[in-house]
Amino acid sequence: MGLLNRYAETLSELGSFVLPAPLKDMRVGLFNTTLANELALPEHLLQPQTMLDWLHSPVTPLTQQAFAQKYGGHQFGQWNPELGDGRGLLLAEVIDSNAQPHDLHLKGAGPTPYSRHADGRAVLRSTLREYIGAEALHYLGIPSSRSLCLFTSEDTVYRERPETGAMMIRTAPSHIRFGHFEYYFYASQKDKLQRLLDFTIEHHFAECKAATNPYAALLGAVVTRTARLVALWQTHGFVHGVMNTDNMSIHGITFDYGPFAFLDNYEPGAVFNHSDHQGRYAFNQQPGIALWNLNALAHAFSGHCSVDEIKAALSTFEPTFISQYQHLMLSRMGIETNEKEQSLAVMQSWLQILETNNLDYTYCFRQLALADINKAQCPFHDIFVSQENRFKQVTLVDQEKTDAWWESYRKLRLAREEETELLSLNPAVIPRTHLLQQAIELAEKGDFSLSESLLEATSTPYDARWDTHPFSKPPSSSTHTSLSCSS
């Protein structure tokens, strides 16, 4: 099957047709051959140069119906109707070999009617972070948009400083956001909201069509998917950074990467977005914000669902999130037993040890997976000491408490009838902020070798070969890097 344009053709009044505006001397920086094959792209699009060439012509299947979507969103809790694809364009849609749809979306495409006087551009810094970050989450088993192709250029784009202009083509089941429904609801454009709802059910949530109320079923499905997604974020120490409703996908996938980061040292209140002065999008606030966003979305369903139906859908978030989070965490530790209360207590004690001693989240979970459970002596003293020296802390790790915790943990592990393979649940490699920054600095000089190495590592994050690789090591400082929304 070739390229489709179902959203642009069916809902043409919900946006604007806009031609991409190529950058100066664009060239391919990265191309995801694996994803291209998975998508069952037309053969000529398996060559990244073809994609690049097509973006420069107004009459190709990638450009002739390129479409900027209109939406709004709650940004840091405040409603903003003046949003939309200000630098992105929906190029086309492909149907893969499993009959699943995937948007091809160009980021950094140039000005659109929704750019709000901005340049419509993206910079290499943020584009590369999204490219690697999205692929890393996918291979960790966290639903995400995917990265197909990155283009760099000789153009200069001005943000906090002059930067290299870039574009990327990403994929997702669709680019429909919470903010789409909110916008047409608050604008009192009932007919457009109706058409958007029906399109979403028809093409993306067909399982809801048989429900007594398909719209209530749709809302319930979005709630469930979102709860499961955030449980995965919390399990892996992922911080999205800017959970505005226009950055939330109805598909329950990680979407619109901005100032994202993975935790280094375990700090539940960690904030990475330098614009988030109140800590609204801190790591430990993400579940509550997700529910807040779902409540905001639910207003758009008020003309199609009863109050009781909306309450019923929203009420499933908390139990779904808690159940999923506890299952994932206990599985990572190998202590999902019938003694759930005891298992949860051991899990909480482990997190307290990490937090109290400023220990690296991912590294310590990996070391837990590598530990010999048959040894009575706690294997973490050396790790804790080395972590302590790394951060030059004065307080010594309380060995008595860690020894007691290890004994409780061992008992739970050894009581299980079947031992869990923990190495396949605890990654050795994540796209740490300092590694991404190193890759950016090289890429800005035209060298994508480190980017490619990071992509190789994060696409096989559980492989034992990374345990002795520098990518698996925590950074030399525990200080959180403040990241920018701007790109």
Short mmCIF file of C-alpha atoms in Angstrom, two decimals:
data_model
loop_
_atom_site.label_atom_id
_atom_site.label_comp_id
_atom_site.label_asym_id
_atom_site.label_seq_id
_atom_site.Cartn_x
_atom_site.Cartn_y
_atom_site.Cartn_z
CA MET A 1 0.00 0.00 0.00
CA GLY A 2 1.22 3.51 -0.74
CA LEU A 3 0.97 6.69 1.29
CA LEU A 4 -2.38 7.86 2.62
CA ASN A 5 -3.69 11.23 3.83
CA ARG A 6 -6.81 10.24 5.72
CA TYR A 7 -6.67 12.94 8.39
CA ALA A 8 -5.97 15.76 5.93
CA GLU A 9 -8.61 14.59 3.48
CA THR A 10 -11.35 13.72 5.97
CA LEU A 11 -10.77 16.58 8.42
CA SER A 12 -9.34 19.26 6.14
CA GLU A 13 -11.20 22.00 8.02
CA LEU A 14 -9.28 21.07 11.21
CA GLY A 15 -6.02 22.60 10.03
CA SER A 16 -4.19 24.01 7.03
CA PHE A 17 -2.33 22.65 4.03
CA VAL A 18 1.25 23.95 4.15
CA LEU A 19 4.31 23.10 2.08
CA PRO A 20 7.51 22.24 3.99
CA ALA A 21 10.23 24.88 3.82
CA PRO A 22 13.57 23.03 3.51
CA LEU A 23 16.65 24.28 5.33
CA LYS A 24 19.85 25.38 3.62
CA ASP A 25 22.08 22.51 2.43
CA MET A 26 20.08 19.80 4.19
CA ARG A 27 21.64 16.37 4.45
CA VAL A 28 20.78 13.09 6.14
CA GLY A 29 22.22 12.78 9.62
CA LEU A 30 20.49 9.60 10.83
CA PHE A 31 18.13 7.11 9.21
CA ASN A 32 16.28 4.30 10.97
CA THR A 33 16.44 1.44 8.47
CA THR A 34 14.92 -1.02 10.96
CA LEU A 35 11.86 1.15 11.49
CA ALA A 36 11.55 1.88 7.77
CA ASN A 37 11.33 -1.85 7.09
CA GLU A 38 8.87 -2.40 9.96
CA LEU A 39 6.61 0.27 8.51
CA ALA A 40 6.58 -1.46 5.15
CA LEU A 41 7.37 1.83 3.45
CA PRO A 42 7.19 1.97 -0.33
CA GLU A 43 10.52 0.70 -1.66
CA HIS A 44 11.71 4.06 -2.96
CA LEU A 45 11.26 5.59 0.52
CA LEU A 46 13.63 3.06 2.04
CA GLN A 47 16.36 5.37 0.75
CA PRO A 48 16.77 8.43 2.99
CA GLN A 49 18.03 10.53 0.09
CA THR A 50 14.66 10.01 -1.62
CA MET A 51 12.90 11.43 1.44
CA LEU A 52 15.22 14.40 1.41
CA ASP A 53 14.68 14.99 -2.31
CA TRP A 54 10.91 14.72 -1.95
CA LEU A 55 10.82 17.35 0.79
CA HIS A 56 12.29 19.83 -1.67
CA SER A 57 9.48 19.40 -4.20
CA PRO A 58 5.88 20.60 -3.80
CA VAL A 59 4.38 17.76 -5.85
CA THR A 60 5.59 14.59 -4.14
CA PRO A 61 3.55 12.16 -2.01
CA LEU A 62 5.28 13.60 1.08
CA THR A 63 4.53 17.25 0.39
CA GLN A 64 1.47 17.73 -1.80
CA GLN A 65 -0.95 17.21 1.11
CA ALA A 66 1.31 18.19 4.01
CA PHE A 67 -1.01 19.38 6.77
CA ALA A 68 -0.66 21.50 9.93
CA GLN A 69 -3.17 20.46 12.59
CA LYS A 70 -5.03 22.94 14.79
CA TYR A 71 -5.40 22.28 18.51
CA GLY A 72 -5.17 24.01 21.89
CA GLY A 73 -3.89 22.90 25.25
CA HIS A 74 -3.55 23.48 28.97
CA GLN A 75 0.01 24.72 29.41
CA PHE A 76 1.23 24.61 33.00
CA GLY A 77 -2.44 24.40 33.98
CA GLN A 78 -3.62 27.41 31.95
CA TRP A 79 -5.84 27.08 28.88
CA ASN A 80 -4.27 28.33 25.65
CA PRO A 81 -6.35 28.15 22.45
CA GLU A 82 -3.59 29.67 20.31
CA LEU A 83 -1.75 26.46 19.59
CA GLY A 84 -1.36 24.04 16.69
CA ASP A 85 1.38 22.61 14.52
CA GLY A 86 3.57 25.70 14.57
CA ARG A 87 6.61 23.90 13.19
CA GLY A 88 5.33 20.44 12.32
CA LEU A 89 3.50 18.97 9.37
CA LEU A 90 1.62 15.72 8.95
CA LEU A 91 3.15 14.47 5.70
CA ALA A 92 1.29 11.22 5.14
CA GLU A 93 0.21 7.95 6.72
CA VAL A 94 1.38 4.40 6.07
CA ILE A 95 -0.27 1.11 6.97
CA ASP A 96 2.23 -1.52 8.11
CA SER A 97 2.17 -5.25 7.43
CA ASN A 98 0.06 -5.76 10.57
CA ALA A 99 -2.58 -3.33 9.25
CA GLN A 100 -1.60 -0.70 11.82
CA PRO A 101 -1.52 2.99 10.83
CA HIS A 102 1.51 5.24 11.32
CA ASP A 103 1.75 8.96 10.69
CA LEU A 104 4.85 10.37 9.02
CA HIS A 105 5.29 13.76 10.67
CA LEU A 106 7.94 16.36 9.86
CA LYS A 107 9.24 18.42 12.78
CA GLY A 108 10.99 21.73 12.10
CA ALA A 109 9.17 22.14 8.78
CA GLY A 110 8.98 25.93 8.78
CA PRO A 111 6.23 28.50 9.50
CA THR A 112 2.55 27.58 9.52
CA PRO A 113 -0.60 29.59 10.34
CA TYR A 114 -0.12 28.39 13.95
CA SER A 115 3.50 29.49 14.43
CA ARG A 116 2.52 32.59 16.43
CA HIS A 117 5.19 34.72 14.72
CA ALA A 118 7.89 32.11 15.40
CA ASP A 119 10.20 30.69 12.74
CA GLY A 120 8.71 27.19 12.69
CA ARG A 121 12.15 25.65 13.00
CA ALA A 122 13.78 23.04 15.20
CA VAL A 123 17.41 22.85 16.25
CA LEU A 124 19.78 19.91 16.11
CA ARG A 125 20.12 19.83 19.90
CA SER A 126 16.49 19.03 20.65
CA THR A 127 15.92 17.05 17.46
CA LEU A 128 18.76 14.68 18.25
CA ARG A 129 17.60 14.32 21.85
CA GLU A 130 14.12 13.36 20.65
CA TYR A 131 15.48 11.01 17.98
CA ILE A 132 17.57 9.01 20.45
CA GLY A 133 15.17 9.36 23.38
CA ALA A 134 12.15 8.05 21.49
CA GLU A 135 14.01 5.03 20.20
CA ALA A 136 15.42 4.31 23.65
CA LEU A 137 11.97 4.30 25.23
CA HIS A 138 10.64 2.03 22.52
CA TYR A 139 13.30 -0.57 23.25
CA LEU A 140 12.69 -0.28 26.98
CA GLY A 141 9.12 -1.33 26.27
CA ILE A 142 7.66 2.14 26.94
CA PRO A 143 5.14 3.18 24.25
CA SER A 144 6.50 6.12 22.29
CA SER A 145 6.55 7.95 19.02
CA ARG A 146 9.39 6.64 16.86
CA SER A 147 12.24 8.29 14.98
CA LEU A 148 12.59 7.62 11.27
CA CYS A 149 14.97 10.19 9.83
CA LEU A 150 16.99 13.20 10.96
CA PHE A 151 18.24 15.93 8.66
CA THR A 152 20.91 18.43 9.60
CA SER A 153 21.76 21.61 7.69
CA GLU A 154 23.95 24.68 7.32
CA ASP A 155 21.16 26.97 8.51
CA THR A 156 21.46 28.83 11.78
CA VAL A 157 18.42 28.96 14.05
CA TYR A 158 18.36 31.37 16.98
CA ARG A 159 17.18 30.24 20.40
CA GLU A 160 19.06 31.04 23.61
CA ARG A 161 22.07 31.06 21.27
CA PRO A 162 22.68 30.48 17.56
CA GLU A 163 22.21 26.78 16.80
CA THR A 164 22.21 24.37 13.89
CA GLY A 165 18.83 24.00 12.21
CA ALA A 166 17.48 20.48 11.77
CA MET A 167 14.39 18.50 10.83
CA MET A 168 13.21 15.03 11.69
CA ILE A 169 10.50 12.69 10.50
CA ARG A 170 8.86 10.86 13.38
CA THR A 171 6.08 8.32 13.42
CA ALA A 172 3.13 7.65 15.71
CA PRO A 173 -0.22 5.84 15.39
CA SER A 174 -1.61 9.34 14.96
CA HIS A 175 -0.75 12.86 16.10
CA ILE A 176 -4.12 13.43 17.77
CA ARG A 177 -3.62 15.06 21.15
CA PHE A 178 -5.81 15.77 24.17
CA GLY A 179 -5.65 19.39 23.00
CA HIS A 180 -7.41 18.60 19.72
CA PHE A 181 -10.62 17.68 21.51
CA GLU A 182 -10.25 20.49 24.03
CA TYR A 183 -9.91 23.13 21.33
CA TYR A 184 -13.07 22.25 19.42
CA PHE A 185 -14.98 21.85 22.69
CA TYR A 186 -13.99 25.25 24.09
CA ALA A 187 -14.45 26.88 20.67
CA SER A 188 -18.03 25.51 20.68
CA GLN A 189 -17.43 23.99 17.25
CA LYS A 190 -19.62 20.98 17.91
CA ASP A 191 -19.69 19.69 14.36
CA LYS A 192 -15.90 19.62 14.11
CA LEU A 193 -15.60 17.96 17.52
CA GLN A 194 -18.14 15.36 16.42
CA ARG A 195 -16.21 14.62 13.24
CA LEU A 196 -12.93 14.38 15.15
CA LEU A 197 -14.42 11.95 17.67
CA ASP A 198 -15.93 9.79 14.94
CA PHE A 199 -12.70 9.80 12.94
CA THR A 200 -10.71 8.77 16.01
CA ILE A 201 -13.01 5.86 16.78
CA GLU A 202 -13.25 4.74 13.15
CA HIS A 203 -9.53 4.72 12.42
CA HIS A 204 -7.82 4.27 15.80
CA PHE A 205 -10.22 2.81 18.38
CA ALA A 206 -12.42 0.53 16.31
CA GLU A 207 -12.88 -1.74 19.34
CA CYS A 208 -15.03 1.01 20.89
CA LYS A 209 -17.61 0.97 18.10
CA ALA A 210 -19.50 -1.99 19.56
CA ALA A 211 -19.85 -0.40 23.01
CA THR A 212 -23.21 0.88 24.26
CA ASN A 213 -21.67 4.34 24.18
CA PRO A 214 -18.60 4.38 21.90
CA TYR A 215 -17.55 7.82 23.17
CA ALA A 216 -17.49 6.69 26.79
CA ALA A 217 -15.54 3.63 25.68
CA LEU A 218 -13.06 5.89 23.88
CA LEU A 219 -12.51 8.03 26.97
CA GLY A 220 -12.08 4.90 29.08
CA ALA A 221 -9.51 3.50 26.67
CA VAL A 222 -7.48 6.73 26.73
CA VAL A 223 -7.56 6.73 30.55
CA THR A 224 -6.33 3.15 30.73
CA ARG A 225 -3.55 3.63 28.20
CA THR A 226 -2.37 6.80 29.91
CA ALA A 227 -2.30 5.15 33.33
CA ARG A 228 -0.21 2.28 32.00
CA LEU A 229 2.18 4.64 30.24
CA VAL A 230 2.86 6.74 33.33
CA ALA A 231 3.39 3.59 35.40
CA LEU A 232 6.17 2.67 32.98
CA TRP A 233 7.66 6.17 33.22
CA GLN A 234 7.74 5.95 37.02
CA THR A 235 9.21 2.47 36.97
CA HIS A 236 12.11 3.47 34.74
CA GLY A 237 12.77 6.88 36.27
CA PHE A 238 11.70 8.80 33.16
CA VAL A 239 10.73 12.46 33.47
CA HIS A 240 8.77 13.91 30.54
CA GLY A 241 9.30 17.47 31.67
CA VAL A 242 6.38 19.27 30.07
CA MET A 243 3.11 17.36 30.39
CA ASN A 244 0.87 20.04 28.88
CA THR A 245 -2.34 18.61 27.41
CA ASP A 246 -1.16 19.49 23.91
CA ASN A 247 1.78 17.14 24.54
CA MET A 248 -0.43 14.21 25.56
CA SER A 249 -1.32 11.58 22.95
CA ILE A 250 -4.67 9.82 22.96
CA HIS A 251 -2.78 6.61 22.21
CA GLY A 252 -1.02 6.53 25.57
CA ILE A 253 2.43 6.94 24.04
CA THR A 254 5.32 9.18 25.05
CA PHE A 255 4.97 12.17 22.82
CA ASP A 256 6.51 15.58 22.11
CA TYR A 257 9.90 15.23 23.69
CA GLY A 258 11.13 18.49 25.21
CA PRO A 259 13.18 18.74 28.41
CA PHE A 260 12.94 15.02 29.11
CA ALA A 261 15.48 13.14 31.21
CA PHE A 262 16.05 9.93 33.10
CA LEU A 263 16.84 10.19 36.79
CA ASP A 264 20.49 9.80 37.69
CA ASN A 265 20.55 9.90 41.48
CA TYR A 266 17.13 8.96 42.84
CA GLU A 267 15.36 12.18 43.69
CA PRO A 268 11.56 11.84 43.60
CA GLY A 269 11.02 15.58 43.29
CA ALA A 270 13.48 16.02 40.42
CA VAL A 271 12.62 18.78 37.93
CA PHE A 272 14.53 19.12 34.66
CA ASN A 273 12.55 21.80 32.83
CA HIS A 274 14.13 25.15 33.59
CA SER A 275 10.77 26.84 32.90
CA ASP A 276 8.99 24.75 35.54
CA HIS A 277 9.62 27.03 38.49
CA GLN A 278 6.84 25.50 40.62
CA GLY A 279 7.82 21.88 39.99
CA ARG A 280 4.48 21.07 38.37
CA TYR A 281 6.10 18.42 36.16
CA ALA A 282 8.48 16.92 38.71
CA PHE A 283 9.07 13.18 38.54
CA ASN A 284 6.80 12.37 41.49
CA GLN A 285 4.03 14.66 40.18
CA GLN A 286 3.59 12.85 36.86
CA PRO A 287 0.80 10.44 37.92
CA GLY A 288 -1.27 13.27 39.41
CA ILE A 289 -0.70 15.51 36.40
CA ALA A 290 -1.72 12.71 34.05
CA LEU A 291 -5.03 12.41 35.89
CA TRP A 292 -5.42 16.21 35.85
CA ASN A 293 -4.91 16.17 32.09
CA LEU A 294 -7.44 13.38 31.67
CA ASN A 295 -9.97 15.42 33.64
CA ALA A 296 -9.30 18.33 31.28
CA LEU A 297 -9.82 16.03 28.29
CA ALA A 298 -13.03 14.65 29.78
CA HIS A 299 -14.73 18.05 29.52
CA ALA A 300 -14.66 17.64 25.74
CA PHE A 301 -16.71 14.43 26.13
CA SER A 302 -19.43 16.09 28.21
CA GLY A 303 -21.76 16.40 25.21
CA HIS A 304 -21.41 12.70 24.41
CA CYS A 305 -21.22 11.06 27.85
CA SER A 306 -23.20 11.34 31.05
CA VAL A 307 -21.57 12.62 34.22
CA ASP A 308 -21.63 9.07 35.59
CA GLU A 309 -19.95 7.70 32.45
CA ILE A 310 -17.19 10.29 32.71
CA LYS A 311 -16.69 9.63 36.41
CA ALA A 312 -16.57 5.90 35.77
CA ALA A 313 -13.90 6.30 33.10
CA LEU A 314 -11.73 8.62 35.20
CA SER A 315 -12.10 6.44 38.30
CA THR A 316 -10.16 3.66 36.60
CA PHE A 317 -6.96 5.70 36.41
CA GLU A 318 -5.75 5.34 39.98
CA PRO A 319 -6.28 1.58 40.42
CA THR A 320 -4.86 0.90 36.95
CA PHE A 321 -1.78 3.02 37.62
CA ILE A 322 -1.16 1.58 41.09
CA SER A 323 -1.63 -2.01 39.99
CA GLN A 324 0.62 -1.58 36.96
CA TYR A 325 3.32 0.32 38.86
CA GLN A 326 3.47 -2.18 41.70
CA HIS A 327 3.60 -5.10 39.29
CA LEU A 328 6.37 -3.53 37.25
CA MET A 329 8.48 -2.53 40.25
CA LEU A 330 8.15 -5.83 42.07
CA SER A 331 8.92 -7.69 38.84
CA ARG A 332 12.09 -5.61 38.33
CA MET A 333 13.19 -6.62 41.82
CA GLY A 334 12.09 -10.24 41.48
CA ILE A 335 9.83 -10.09 44.54
CA GLU A 336 6.31 -10.21 43.14
CA THR A 337 5.05 -12.77 45.63
CA ASN A 338 1.83 -13.65 47.40
CA GLU A 339 3.19 -11.69 50.37
CA LYS A 340 2.36 -8.43 48.63
CA GLU A 341 2.42 -6.19 51.70
CA GLN A 342 5.84 -7.47 52.67
CA SER A 343 7.10 -7.18 49.10
CA LEU A 344 5.93 -3.58 48.84
CA ALA A 345 7.63 -2.75 52.15
CA VAL A 346 10.92 -4.15 50.85
CA MET A 347 10.50 -2.18 47.62
CA GLN A 348 9.87 1.05 49.51
CA SER A 349 12.89 0.44 51.73
CA TRP A 350 15.04 -0.02 48.63
CA LEU A 351 13.86 3.29 47.20
CA GLN A 352 14.51 4.98 50.54
CA ILE A 353 18.08 3.65 50.52
CA LEU A 354 18.58 5.07 47.03
CA GLU A 355 17.08 8.42 47.94
CA THR A 356 18.79 8.83 51.32
CA ASN A 357 22.19 8.03 49.90
CA ASN A 358 21.80 9.90 46.61
CA LEU A 359 22.38 6.74 44.59
CA ASP A 360 21.96 6.29 40.87
CA TYR A 361 18.55 4.81 40.03
CA THR A 362 19.24 2.82 36.88
CA TYR A 363 22.74 1.71 37.87
CA CYS A 364 21.62 0.37 41.26
CA PHE A 365 18.69 -1.54 39.77
CA ARG A 366 21.08 -3.12 37.29
CA GLN A 367 23.47 -4.05 40.09
CA LEU A 368 20.55 -5.58 41.97
CA ALA A 369 19.83 -7.72 38.93
CA LEU A 370 23.50 -8.79 38.78
CA ALA A 371 23.74 -9.57 42.50
CA ASP A 372 24.15 -13.17 43.70
CA ILE A 373 21.06 -13.82 45.77
CA ASN A 374 22.63 -16.89 47.35
CA LYS A 375 25.23 -14.83 49.22
CA ALA A 376 24.19 -13.81 52.71
CA GLN A 377 26.50 -10.80 52.76
CA CYS A 378 25.03 -7.65 51.27
CA PRO A 379 26.81 -7.09 47.94
CA PHE A 380 26.15 -3.36 47.79
CA HIS A 381 28.63 -1.95 50.28
CA ASP A 382 31.26 -1.37 47.63
CA ILE A 383 28.71 0.11 45.26
CA PHE A 384 27.40 2.47 47.89
CA VAL A 385 30.87 3.56 48.89
CA SER A 386 31.88 4.22 45.28
CA GLN A 387 28.66 6.15 44.71
CA GLU A 388 29.32 8.13 47.84
CA ASN A 389 32.82 9.03 46.71
CA ARG A 390 31.50 9.95 43.30
CA PHE A 391 29.23 12.56 44.82
CA LYS A 392 31.73 13.47 47.59
CA GLN A 393 29.17 13.06 50.33
CA VAL A 394 30.13 13.06 53.98
CA THR A 395 27.46 10.80 55.42
CA LEU A 396 28.31 7.12 55.29
CA VAL A 397 25.76 4.62 54.07
CA ASP A 398 24.12 2.92 57.04
CA GLN A 399 25.48 -0.58 56.51
CA GLU A 400 23.40 -2.03 59.32
CA LYS A 401 20.19 -0.91 57.63
CA THR A 402 21.30 -2.11 54.21
CA ASP A 403 22.31 -5.48 55.65
CA ALA A 404 18.89 -5.86 57.26
CA TRP A 405 17.22 -4.84 54.02
CA TRP A 406 19.30 -7.36 52.03
CA GLU A 407 18.26 -10.16 54.34
CA SER A 408 14.56 -9.31 53.96
CA TYR A 409 14.99 -9.01 50.21
CA ARG A 410 16.83 -12.37 49.94
CA LYS A 411 14.10 -14.17 51.83
CA LEU A 412 11.47 -12.95 49.40
CA ARG A 413 13.57 -13.84 46.36
CA LEU A 414 14.51 -17.29 47.67
CA ALA A 415 10.91 -18.06 48.63
CA ARG A 416 9.77 -17.80 45.03
CA GLU A 417 9.17 -21.09 43.27
CA GLU A 418 10.73 -19.79 40.06
CA GLU A 419 13.59 -17.33 39.91
CA THR A 420 12.98 -14.30 37.69
CA GLU A 421 15.53 -13.29 35.04
CA LEU A 422 16.08 -9.75 36.25
CA LEU A 423 18.66 -8.74 33.67
CA SER A 424 15.94 -8.60 31.03
CA LEU A 425 13.95 -6.16 33.18
CA ASN A 426 16.69 -3.78 34.33
CA PRO A 427 18.58 -1.94 31.58
CA ALA A 428 22.31 -1.40 31.63
CA VAL A 429 22.00 1.60 29.32
CA ILE A 430 19.65 4.57 29.15
CA PRO A 431 20.11 7.81 27.19
CA ARG A 432 21.59 9.80 30.05
CA THR A 433 21.61 13.57 29.71
CA HIS A 434 25.40 13.87 29.74
CA LEU A 435 25.73 11.25 26.99
CA LEU A 436 23.16 13.03 24.85
CA GLN A 437 25.01 16.30 25.34
CA GLN A 438 28.27 14.72 24.18
CA ALA A 439 26.49 13.36 21.10
CA ILE A 440 24.99 16.79 20.38
CA GLU A 441 28.34 18.54 20.56
CA LEU A 442 29.84 16.11 18.06
CA ALA A 443 26.80 16.20 15.77
CA GLU A 444 26.99 19.99 15.62
CA LYS A 445 30.43 19.45 14.09
CA GLY A 446 29.00 16.99 11.57
CA ASP A 447 30.03 13.84 13.47
CA PHE A 448 27.14 11.46 14.23
CA SER A 449 29.33 8.54 15.32
CA LEU A 450 28.51 8.88 19.02
CA SER A 451 24.82 9.28 18.18
CA GLU A 452 24.92 6.03 16.23
CA SER A 453 26.74 4.26 19.08
CA LEU A 454 24.15 5.48 21.57
CA LEU A 455 21.37 4.29 19.30
CA GLU A 456 22.99 0.87 19.08
CA ALA A 457 23.31 0.65 22.85
CA THR A 458 19.83 1.93 23.68
CA SER A 459 18.28 -0.44 21.13
CA THR A 460 19.78 -3.36 23.10
CA PRO A 461 19.61 -1.89 26.62
CA TYR A 462 19.53 -5.19 28.50
CA ASP A 463 22.54 -6.75 26.76
CA ALA A 464 25.30 -7.80 29.18
CA ARG A 465 27.99 -6.36 26.92
CA TRP A 466 27.07 -2.87 28.11
CA ASP A 467 27.79 -3.63 31.77
CA THR A 468 31.48 -2.88 31.25
CA HIS A 469 30.92 -0.04 28.78
CA PRO A 470 31.19 3.65 29.77
CA PHE A 471 27.58 4.15 28.65
CA SER A 472 26.41 2.16 31.69
CA LYS A 473 28.25 4.27 34.23
CA PRO A 474 26.57 7.05 36.19
CA PRO A 475 27.73 10.61 35.52
CA SER A 476 30.53 12.12 37.58
CA SER A 477 28.16 14.62 39.20
CA SER A 478 24.76 14.24 40.81
CA THR A 479 23.68 17.76 39.83
CA HIS A 480 20.54 17.80 37.67
CA THR A 481 20.99 19.51 34.33
CA SER A 482 18.42 22.23 33.70
CA LEU A 483 16.95 21.66 30.24
CA SER A 484 15.15 23.99 27.88
CA CYS A 485 11.73 23.60 26.26
CA SER A 486 12.88 25.64 23.30
CA SER A 487 13.98 23.89 20.15
#
